[in-house]
Coordinates of C-alpha atoms in Angstrom, one line a residue:
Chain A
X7 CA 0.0 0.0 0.0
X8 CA 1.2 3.6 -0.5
X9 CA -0.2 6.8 0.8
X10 CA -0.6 9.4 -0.8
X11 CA -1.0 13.0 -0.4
X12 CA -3.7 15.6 -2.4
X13 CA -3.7 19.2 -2.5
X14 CA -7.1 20.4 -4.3
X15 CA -9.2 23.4 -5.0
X16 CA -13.0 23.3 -5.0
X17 CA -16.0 25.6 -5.3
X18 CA -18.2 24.9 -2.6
X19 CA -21.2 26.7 -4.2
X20 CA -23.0 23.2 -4.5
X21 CA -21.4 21.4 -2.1
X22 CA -23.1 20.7 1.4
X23 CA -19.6 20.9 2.6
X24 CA -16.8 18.6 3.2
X25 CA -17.9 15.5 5.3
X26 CA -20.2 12.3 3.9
X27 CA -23.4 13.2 4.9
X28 CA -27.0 10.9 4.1
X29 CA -28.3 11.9 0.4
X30 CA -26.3 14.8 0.2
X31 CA -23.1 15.8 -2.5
X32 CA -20.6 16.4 -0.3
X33 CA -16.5 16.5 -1.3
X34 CA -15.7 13.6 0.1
X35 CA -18.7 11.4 -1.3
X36 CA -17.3 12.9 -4.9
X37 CA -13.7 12.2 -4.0
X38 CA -14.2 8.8 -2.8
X39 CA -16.7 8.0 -6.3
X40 CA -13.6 9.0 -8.3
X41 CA -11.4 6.9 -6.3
X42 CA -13.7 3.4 -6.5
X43 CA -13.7 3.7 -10.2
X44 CA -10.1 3.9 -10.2
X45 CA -9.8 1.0 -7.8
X46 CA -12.6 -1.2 -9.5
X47 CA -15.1 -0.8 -7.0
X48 CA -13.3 -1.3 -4.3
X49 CA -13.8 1.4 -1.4
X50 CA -11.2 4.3 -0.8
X51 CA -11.5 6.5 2.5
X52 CA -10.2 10.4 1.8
X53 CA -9.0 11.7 5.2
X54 CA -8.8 15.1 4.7
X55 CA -6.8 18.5 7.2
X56 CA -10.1 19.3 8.3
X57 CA -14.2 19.9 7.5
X58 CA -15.2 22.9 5.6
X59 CA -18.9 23.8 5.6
X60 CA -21.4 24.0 2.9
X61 CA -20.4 26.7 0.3
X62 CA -16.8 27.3 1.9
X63 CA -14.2 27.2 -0.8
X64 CA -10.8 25.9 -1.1
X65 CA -8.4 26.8 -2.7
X66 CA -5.2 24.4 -1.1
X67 CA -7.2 21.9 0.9
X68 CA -5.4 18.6 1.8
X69 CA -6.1 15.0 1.8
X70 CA -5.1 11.4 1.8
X71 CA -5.4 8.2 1.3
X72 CA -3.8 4.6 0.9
X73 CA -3.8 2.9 -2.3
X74 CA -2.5 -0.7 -3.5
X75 CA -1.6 1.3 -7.0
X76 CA 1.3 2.1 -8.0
X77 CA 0.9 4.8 -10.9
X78 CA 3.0 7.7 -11.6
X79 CA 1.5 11.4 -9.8
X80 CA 0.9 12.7 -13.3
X81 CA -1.2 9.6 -14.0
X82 CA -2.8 10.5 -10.9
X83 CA -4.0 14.2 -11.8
X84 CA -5.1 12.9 -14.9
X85 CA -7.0 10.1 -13.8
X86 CA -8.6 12.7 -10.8
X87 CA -9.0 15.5 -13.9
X88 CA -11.4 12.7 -15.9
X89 CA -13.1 11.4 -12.9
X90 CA -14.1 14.5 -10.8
X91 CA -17.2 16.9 -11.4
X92 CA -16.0 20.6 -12.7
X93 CA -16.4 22.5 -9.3
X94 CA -13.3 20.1 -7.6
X95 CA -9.7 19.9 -9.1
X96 CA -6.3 18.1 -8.2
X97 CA -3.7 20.2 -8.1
X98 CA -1.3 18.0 -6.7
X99 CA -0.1 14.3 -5.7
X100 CA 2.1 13.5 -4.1
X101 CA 3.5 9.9 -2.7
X102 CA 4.0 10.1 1.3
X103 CA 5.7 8.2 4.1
X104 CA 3.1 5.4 5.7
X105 CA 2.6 7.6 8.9
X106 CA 1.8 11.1 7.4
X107 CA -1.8 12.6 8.5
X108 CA -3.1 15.0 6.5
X109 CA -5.5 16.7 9.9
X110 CA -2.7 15.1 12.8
X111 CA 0.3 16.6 11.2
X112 CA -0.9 19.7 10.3
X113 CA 1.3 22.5 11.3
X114 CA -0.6 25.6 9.9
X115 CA -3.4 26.9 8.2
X116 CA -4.8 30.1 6.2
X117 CA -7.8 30.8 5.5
X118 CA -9.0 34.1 3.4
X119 CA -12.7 35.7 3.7
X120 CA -13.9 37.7 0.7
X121 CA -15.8 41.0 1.6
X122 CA -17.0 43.3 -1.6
X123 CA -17.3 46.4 -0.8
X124 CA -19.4 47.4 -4.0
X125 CA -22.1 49.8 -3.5
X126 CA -24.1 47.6 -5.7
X127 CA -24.6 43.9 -5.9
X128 CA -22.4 41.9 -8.3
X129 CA -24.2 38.8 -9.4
X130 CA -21.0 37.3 -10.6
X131 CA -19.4 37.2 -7.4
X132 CA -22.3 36.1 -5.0
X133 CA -21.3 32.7 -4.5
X134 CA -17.8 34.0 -4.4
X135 CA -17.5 37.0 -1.8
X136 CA -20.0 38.3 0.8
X137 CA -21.4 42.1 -0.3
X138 CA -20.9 44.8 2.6
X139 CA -22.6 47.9 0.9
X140 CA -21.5 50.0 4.0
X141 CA -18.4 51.7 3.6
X142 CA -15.8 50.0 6.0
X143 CA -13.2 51.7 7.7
X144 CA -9.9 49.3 7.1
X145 CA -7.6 51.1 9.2
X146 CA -9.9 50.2 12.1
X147 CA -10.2 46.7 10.8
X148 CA -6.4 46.3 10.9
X149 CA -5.8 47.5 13.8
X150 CA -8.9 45.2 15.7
X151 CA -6.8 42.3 13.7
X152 CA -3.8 43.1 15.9
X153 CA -5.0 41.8 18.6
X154 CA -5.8 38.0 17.5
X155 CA -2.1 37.5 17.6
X156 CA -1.0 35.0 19.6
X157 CA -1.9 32.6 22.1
X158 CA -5.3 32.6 23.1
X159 CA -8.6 30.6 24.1
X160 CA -10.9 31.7 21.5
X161 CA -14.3 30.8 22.9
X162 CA -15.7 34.0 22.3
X163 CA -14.7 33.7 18.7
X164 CA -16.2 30.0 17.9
X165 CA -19.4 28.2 17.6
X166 CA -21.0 28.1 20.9
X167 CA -22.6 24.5 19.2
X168 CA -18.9 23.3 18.7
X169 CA -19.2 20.0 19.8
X170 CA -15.0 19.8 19.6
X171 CA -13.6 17.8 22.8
X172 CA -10.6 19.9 24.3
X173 CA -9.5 22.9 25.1
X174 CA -10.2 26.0 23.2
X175 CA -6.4 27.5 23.0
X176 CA -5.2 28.2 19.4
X177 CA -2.4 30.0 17.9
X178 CA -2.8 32.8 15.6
X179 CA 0.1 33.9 13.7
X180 CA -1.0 36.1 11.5
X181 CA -4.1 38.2 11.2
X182 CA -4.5 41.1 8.4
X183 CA -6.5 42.8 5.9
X184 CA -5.2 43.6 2.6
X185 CA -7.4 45.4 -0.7
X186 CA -7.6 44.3 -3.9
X187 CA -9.7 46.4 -6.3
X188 CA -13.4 46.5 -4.4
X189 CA -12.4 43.7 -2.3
X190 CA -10.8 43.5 1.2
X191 CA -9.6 40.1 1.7
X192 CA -9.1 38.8 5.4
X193 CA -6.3 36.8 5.7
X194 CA -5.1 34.5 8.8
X195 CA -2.8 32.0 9.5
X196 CA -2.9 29.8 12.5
X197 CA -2.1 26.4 14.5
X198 CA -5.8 25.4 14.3
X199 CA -9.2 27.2 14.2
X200 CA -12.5 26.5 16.0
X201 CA -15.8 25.4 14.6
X202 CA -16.9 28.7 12.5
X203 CA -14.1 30.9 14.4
X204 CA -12.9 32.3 10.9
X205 CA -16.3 33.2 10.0
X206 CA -17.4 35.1 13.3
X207 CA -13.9 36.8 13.3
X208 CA -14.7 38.2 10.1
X209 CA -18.4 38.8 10.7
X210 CA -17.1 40.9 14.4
X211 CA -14.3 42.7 12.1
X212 CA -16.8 43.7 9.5
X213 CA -18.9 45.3 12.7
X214 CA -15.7 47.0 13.3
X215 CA -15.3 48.3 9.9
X216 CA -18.6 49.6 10.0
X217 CA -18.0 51.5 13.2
X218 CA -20.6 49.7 15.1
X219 CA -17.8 48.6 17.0
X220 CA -13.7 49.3 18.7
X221 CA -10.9 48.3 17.1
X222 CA -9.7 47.4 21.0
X223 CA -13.2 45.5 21.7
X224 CA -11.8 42.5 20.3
X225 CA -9.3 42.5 23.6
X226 CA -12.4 42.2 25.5
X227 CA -14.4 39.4 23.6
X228 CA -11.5 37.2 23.5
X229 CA -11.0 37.8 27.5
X230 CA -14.5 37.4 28.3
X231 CA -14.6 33.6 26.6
X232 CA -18.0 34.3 26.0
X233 CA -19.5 33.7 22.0
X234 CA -22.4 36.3 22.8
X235 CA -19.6 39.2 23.4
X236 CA -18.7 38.8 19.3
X237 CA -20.3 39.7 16.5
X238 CA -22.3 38.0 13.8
X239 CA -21.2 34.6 12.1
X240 CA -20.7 36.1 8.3
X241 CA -21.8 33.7 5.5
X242 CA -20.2 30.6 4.0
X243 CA -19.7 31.8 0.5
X244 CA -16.8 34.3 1.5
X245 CA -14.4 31.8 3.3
X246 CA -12.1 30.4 1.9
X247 CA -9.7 27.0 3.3
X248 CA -6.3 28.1 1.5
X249 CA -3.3 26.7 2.7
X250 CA -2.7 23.7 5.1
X251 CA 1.2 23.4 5.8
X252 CA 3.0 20.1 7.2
X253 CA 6.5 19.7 8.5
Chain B
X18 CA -49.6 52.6 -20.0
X19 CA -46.1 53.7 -19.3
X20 CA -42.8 52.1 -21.2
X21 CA -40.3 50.6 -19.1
X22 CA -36.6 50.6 -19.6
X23 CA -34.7 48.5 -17.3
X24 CA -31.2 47.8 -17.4
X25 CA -29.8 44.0 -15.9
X26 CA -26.9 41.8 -15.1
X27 CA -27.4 38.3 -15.8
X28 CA -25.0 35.3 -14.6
X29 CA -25.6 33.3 -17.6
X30 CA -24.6 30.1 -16.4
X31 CA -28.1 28.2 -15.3
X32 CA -29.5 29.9 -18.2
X33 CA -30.9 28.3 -21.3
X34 CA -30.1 31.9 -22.9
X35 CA -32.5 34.5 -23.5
X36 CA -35.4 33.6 -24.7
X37 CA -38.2 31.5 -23.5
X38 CA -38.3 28.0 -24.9
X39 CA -40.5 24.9 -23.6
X40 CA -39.6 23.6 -20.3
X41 CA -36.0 26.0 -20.1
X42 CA -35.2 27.9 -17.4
X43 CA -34.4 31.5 -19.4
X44 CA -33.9 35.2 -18.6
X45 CA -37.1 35.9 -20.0
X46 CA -38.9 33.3 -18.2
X47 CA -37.5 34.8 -14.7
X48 CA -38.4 38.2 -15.9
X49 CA -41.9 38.0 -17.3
X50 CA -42.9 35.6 -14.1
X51 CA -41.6 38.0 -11.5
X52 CA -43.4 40.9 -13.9
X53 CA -46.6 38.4 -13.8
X54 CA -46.2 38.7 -9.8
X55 CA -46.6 42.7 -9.9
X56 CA -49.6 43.0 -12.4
X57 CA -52.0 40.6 -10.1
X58 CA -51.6 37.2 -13.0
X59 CA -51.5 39.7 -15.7
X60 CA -48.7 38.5 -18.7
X61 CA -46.7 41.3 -19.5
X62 CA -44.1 40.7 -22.6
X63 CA -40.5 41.5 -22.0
X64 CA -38.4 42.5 -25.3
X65 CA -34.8 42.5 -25.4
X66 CA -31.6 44.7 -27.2
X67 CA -31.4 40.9 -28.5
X68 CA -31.0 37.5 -27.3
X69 CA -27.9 36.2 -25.6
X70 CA -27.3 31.9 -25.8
X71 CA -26.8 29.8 -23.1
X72 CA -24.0 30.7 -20.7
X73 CA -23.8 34.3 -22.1
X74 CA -23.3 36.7 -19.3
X75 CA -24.8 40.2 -19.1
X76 CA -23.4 43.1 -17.5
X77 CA -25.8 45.6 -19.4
X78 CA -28.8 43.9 -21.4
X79 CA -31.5 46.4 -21.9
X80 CA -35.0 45.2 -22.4
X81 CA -38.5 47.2 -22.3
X82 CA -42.1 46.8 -21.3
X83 CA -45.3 48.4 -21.3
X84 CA -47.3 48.3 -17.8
X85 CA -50.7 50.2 -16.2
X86 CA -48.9 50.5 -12.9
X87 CA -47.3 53.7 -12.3
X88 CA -45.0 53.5 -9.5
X89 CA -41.8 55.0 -8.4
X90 CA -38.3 54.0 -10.1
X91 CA -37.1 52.7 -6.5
X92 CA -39.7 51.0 -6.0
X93 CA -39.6 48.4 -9.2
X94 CA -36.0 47.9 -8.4
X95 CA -37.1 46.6 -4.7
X96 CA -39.7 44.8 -6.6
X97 CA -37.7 43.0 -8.9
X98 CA -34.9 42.3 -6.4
X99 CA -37.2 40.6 -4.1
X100 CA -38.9 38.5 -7.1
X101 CA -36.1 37.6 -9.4
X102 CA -33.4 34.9 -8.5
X103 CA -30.4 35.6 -7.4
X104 CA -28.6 35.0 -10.7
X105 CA -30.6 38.5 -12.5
X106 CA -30.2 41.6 -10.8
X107 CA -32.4 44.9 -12.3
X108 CA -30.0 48.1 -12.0
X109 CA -31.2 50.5 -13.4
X110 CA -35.6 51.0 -14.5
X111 CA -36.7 54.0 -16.4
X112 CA -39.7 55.4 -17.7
X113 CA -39.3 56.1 -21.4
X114 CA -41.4 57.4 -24.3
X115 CA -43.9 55.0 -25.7
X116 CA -41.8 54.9 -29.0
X117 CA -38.2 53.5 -27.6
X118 CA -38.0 50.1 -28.4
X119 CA -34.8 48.0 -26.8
X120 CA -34.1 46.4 -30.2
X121 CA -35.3 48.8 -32.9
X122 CA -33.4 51.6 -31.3
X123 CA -29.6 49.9 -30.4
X124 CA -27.3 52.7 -31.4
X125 CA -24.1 50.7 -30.3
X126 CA -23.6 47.3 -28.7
X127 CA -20.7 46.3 -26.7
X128 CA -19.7 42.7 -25.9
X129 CA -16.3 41.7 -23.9
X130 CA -15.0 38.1 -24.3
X131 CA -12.4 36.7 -21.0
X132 CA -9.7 34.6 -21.7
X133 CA -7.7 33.3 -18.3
X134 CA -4.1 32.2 -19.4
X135 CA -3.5 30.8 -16.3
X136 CA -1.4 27.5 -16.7
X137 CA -3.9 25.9 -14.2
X138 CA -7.7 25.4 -14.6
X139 CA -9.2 27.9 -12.0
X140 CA -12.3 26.4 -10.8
X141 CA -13.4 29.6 -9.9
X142 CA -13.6 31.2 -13.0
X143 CA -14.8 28.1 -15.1
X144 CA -18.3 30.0 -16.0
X145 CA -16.9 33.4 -16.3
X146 CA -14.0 32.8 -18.7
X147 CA -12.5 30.6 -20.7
X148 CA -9.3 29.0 -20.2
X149 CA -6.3 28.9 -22.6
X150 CA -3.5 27.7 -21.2
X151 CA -1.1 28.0 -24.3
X152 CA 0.7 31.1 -24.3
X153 CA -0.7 34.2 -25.7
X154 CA 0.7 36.6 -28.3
X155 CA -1.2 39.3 -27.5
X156 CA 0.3 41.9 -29.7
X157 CA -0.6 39.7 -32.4
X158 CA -3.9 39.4 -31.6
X159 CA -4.4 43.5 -31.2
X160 CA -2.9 43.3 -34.6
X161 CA -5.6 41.1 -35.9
X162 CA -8.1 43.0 -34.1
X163 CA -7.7 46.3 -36.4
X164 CA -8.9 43.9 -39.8
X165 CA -12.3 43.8 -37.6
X166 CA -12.8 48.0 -37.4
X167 CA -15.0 49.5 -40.3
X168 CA -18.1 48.6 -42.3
X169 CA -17.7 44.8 -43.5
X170 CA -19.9 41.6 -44.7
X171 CA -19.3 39.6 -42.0
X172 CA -20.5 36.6 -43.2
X173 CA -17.0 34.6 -42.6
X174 CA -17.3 35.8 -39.3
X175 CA -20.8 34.5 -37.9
X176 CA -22.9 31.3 -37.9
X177 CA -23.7 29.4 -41.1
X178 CA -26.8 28.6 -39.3
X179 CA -28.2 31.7 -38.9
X180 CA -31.7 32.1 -40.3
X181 CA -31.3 35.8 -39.4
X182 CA -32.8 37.9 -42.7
X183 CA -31.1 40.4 -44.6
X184 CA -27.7 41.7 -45.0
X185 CA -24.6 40.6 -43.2
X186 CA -23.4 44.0 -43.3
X187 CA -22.4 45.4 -39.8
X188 CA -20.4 48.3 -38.6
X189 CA -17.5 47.6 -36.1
X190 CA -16.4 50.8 -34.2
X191 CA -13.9 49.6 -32.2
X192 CA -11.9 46.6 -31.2
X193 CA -9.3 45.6 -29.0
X194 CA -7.6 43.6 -26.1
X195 CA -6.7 45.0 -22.9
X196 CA -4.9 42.5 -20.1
X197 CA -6.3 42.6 -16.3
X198 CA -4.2 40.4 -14.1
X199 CA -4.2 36.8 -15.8
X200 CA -6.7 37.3 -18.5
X201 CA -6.7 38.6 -22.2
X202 CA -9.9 40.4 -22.5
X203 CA -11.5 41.3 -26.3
X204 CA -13.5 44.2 -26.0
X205 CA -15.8 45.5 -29.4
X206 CA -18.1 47.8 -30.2
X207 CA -20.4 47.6 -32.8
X208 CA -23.8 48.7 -34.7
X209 CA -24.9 45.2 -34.4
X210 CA -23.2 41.9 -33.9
X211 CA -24.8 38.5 -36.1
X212 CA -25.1 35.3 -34.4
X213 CA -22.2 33.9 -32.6
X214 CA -20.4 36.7 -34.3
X215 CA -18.4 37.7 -31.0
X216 CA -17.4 33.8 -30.3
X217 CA -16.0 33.6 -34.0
X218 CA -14.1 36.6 -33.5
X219 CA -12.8 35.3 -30.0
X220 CA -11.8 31.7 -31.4
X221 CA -10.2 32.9 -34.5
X222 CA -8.4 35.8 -32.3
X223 CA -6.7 32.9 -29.8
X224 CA -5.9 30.8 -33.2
X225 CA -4.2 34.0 -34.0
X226 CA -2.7 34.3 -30.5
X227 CA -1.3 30.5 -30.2
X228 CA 0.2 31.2 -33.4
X229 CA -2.1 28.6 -35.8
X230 CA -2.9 31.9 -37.5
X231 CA -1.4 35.4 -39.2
X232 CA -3.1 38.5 -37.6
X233 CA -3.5 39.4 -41.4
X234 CA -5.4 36.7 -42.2
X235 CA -8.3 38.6 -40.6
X236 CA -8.4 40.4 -43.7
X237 CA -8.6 37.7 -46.2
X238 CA -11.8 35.7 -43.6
X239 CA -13.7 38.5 -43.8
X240 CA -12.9 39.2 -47.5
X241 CA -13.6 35.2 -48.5
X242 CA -17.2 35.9 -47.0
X243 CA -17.2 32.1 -45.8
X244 CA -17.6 30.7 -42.5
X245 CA -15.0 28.1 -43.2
X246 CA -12.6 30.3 -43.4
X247 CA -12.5 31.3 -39.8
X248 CA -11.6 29.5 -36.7
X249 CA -13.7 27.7 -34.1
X250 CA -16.3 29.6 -32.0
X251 CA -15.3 30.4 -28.3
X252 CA -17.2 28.9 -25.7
X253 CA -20.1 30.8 -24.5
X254 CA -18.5 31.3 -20.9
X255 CA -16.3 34.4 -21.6
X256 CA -19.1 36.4 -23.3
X257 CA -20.1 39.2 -21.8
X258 CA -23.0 41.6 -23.6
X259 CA -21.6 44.5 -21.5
X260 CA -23.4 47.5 -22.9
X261 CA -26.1 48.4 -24.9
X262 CA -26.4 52.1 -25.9
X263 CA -29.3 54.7 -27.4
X264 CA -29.5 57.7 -28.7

């Protein structure tokens, strides 16, 4: 058996996110249909870094798998190319030692979120980007970012319905906003994230922008370790899963 | 009665085109039920600038219709945004003299067509462009593009099928490429455009861009006034009807 390793990008538009669920088209399900047709039937589990909700993106999610093939990666990507729907692509394979884990061995992640800030909808980037009409103050954003840094229990900033065993400590390394035409793109990198913690920071950071909100309240939500001191949970279709490092 | 002008984006994608057919999901379909919603059951016809195919996008169709309802310009826009899908948004509504008529009076059309170049399939962009991964010589290509300006027969240069009457004389006013990021974008203006007349432009331009072609062929297609003379016809994805203008 050998283990391999995928990177892949999908559009989680018409996905009802990552995980099998009952009568539902999930990633997974449409990963693991490829892979039975390339083992003749025979059943493949797809462990992937991590879940991502209905109509989250990715851009660099991670998965693997163990197969009793032995093809080259290219034949891999082109087998993947033929046998996946449009919305989910193979970027890259890659053959792995026996005990790497695509979720245990992960050492960092980024996600992105996607606000436009055009005054009027744009149908073309619905499923894409979530539309703030409301001018937002960035500088204020920035600075609110500053203070996810580090070391911190994040209840505040995570699905009170996380049903996650553990302890709620994570590590952010990086936390910023950057433009890019009508956009403004959230960008964070971290040891781990919470059920919907991405989404709720950006959703508390867009109430920021909008001055409904202190840059320095975010101090105070984190400290409190209460999920009714943040803001809203903003929507799926903005979030996206980019990077997953390992070792 | 009033006339009504409205101005709309259409993501093109889940769109059997245009215009209505048995048992399609179309533009006009979406448009004359949610008009059907206002006027109490009443039908009320929708005409277009023209038709756009399946998977044409619109960033600027225009259309008109006649109602008895006189209401504020606001409030059809709130109308029509709460009754259309999500994939049709109205911008702009008007009241207009009785005489304009959205195809009759088209002074000047404008279509864009989007080429990605990336090397990789981007899964987000796979309804809203079309990918070439071969390199592009875009210089080339603007070359070609100058053949297109000016009053020609344009018969090389559209469907064979068209059952459209009269002549295939049409007026190009301008015509170019402009680059944004990683995609080649065609933009033209014209009096009028035949059917499939911007695809056959776009498919012959990349033949002219991956190097299959001389940009002075152009000349000779259009001169040969025979469809078999030019290249393939782009995909509908990267079409955009992106303006429509009257007098």
């Amino acid at each position: 058996m050998e283990r391999i390793k995928c990177t892949l990008q999908y559009d989680g538009t018409f996905f009802a996110g990552f995980q099998v669920q009952p009568d539902k088209r999930t990633v997974q399900q449409v990963l693991e249909e490829a892979l039975k047709k390339m083992h003749k039937g025979s059943f493949v589990r797809v462990t992937p870094s991590g879940r991502t909700d209905a109509g989250v993106h990715a851009v660099g999610q991670v998965v693997h798998f163990d197969t009793p093939l032995s093809i080259p990666e290219k034949n891999w990507l082109m087998a993947f190319q033929s046998l996946l729907p449009d919305d989910v692509f193979v970027d890259r394979v890659e053959k792995v030692a026996d005990s790497f884990h695509a979720r245990f061995d992960v050492k960092e992640k980024e996600y992105r979120y996607k606000i436009y800030t055009g005054e009027k909808p744009d149908i073309f980037r619905r499923h894409y980007s979530y539309h703030v009409s409301r001018p937002l103050h960035v500088e204020a954003m920035s600075e609110a970012c500053t203070h996810l840094i580090g070391t911190h229990d994040f209840t505040s900033l995570s699905s009170a319905k996380s049903t996650v065993k553990g302890d709620k400590i994570r590590t952010i390394y990086e936390a910023e906003l950057y433009e890019d035409g009508d956009e403004v793109i959230i960008r964070i990198k971290g040891s781990g994230f919470l059920y919907n913690m991405v989404r709720i920071i950006a959703g508390t950071l867009i109430e920021v922008g909008t001055g409904k909100r202190e840059p320095g309240d975010f101090k105070h939500i984190i400290e409190g370790k209460d999920r009714s001191l943040a803001g809203k949970t903003a929507p799926p279709q903005g979030l996206y899963l980019w990077k997953v490092s390992y070792d």
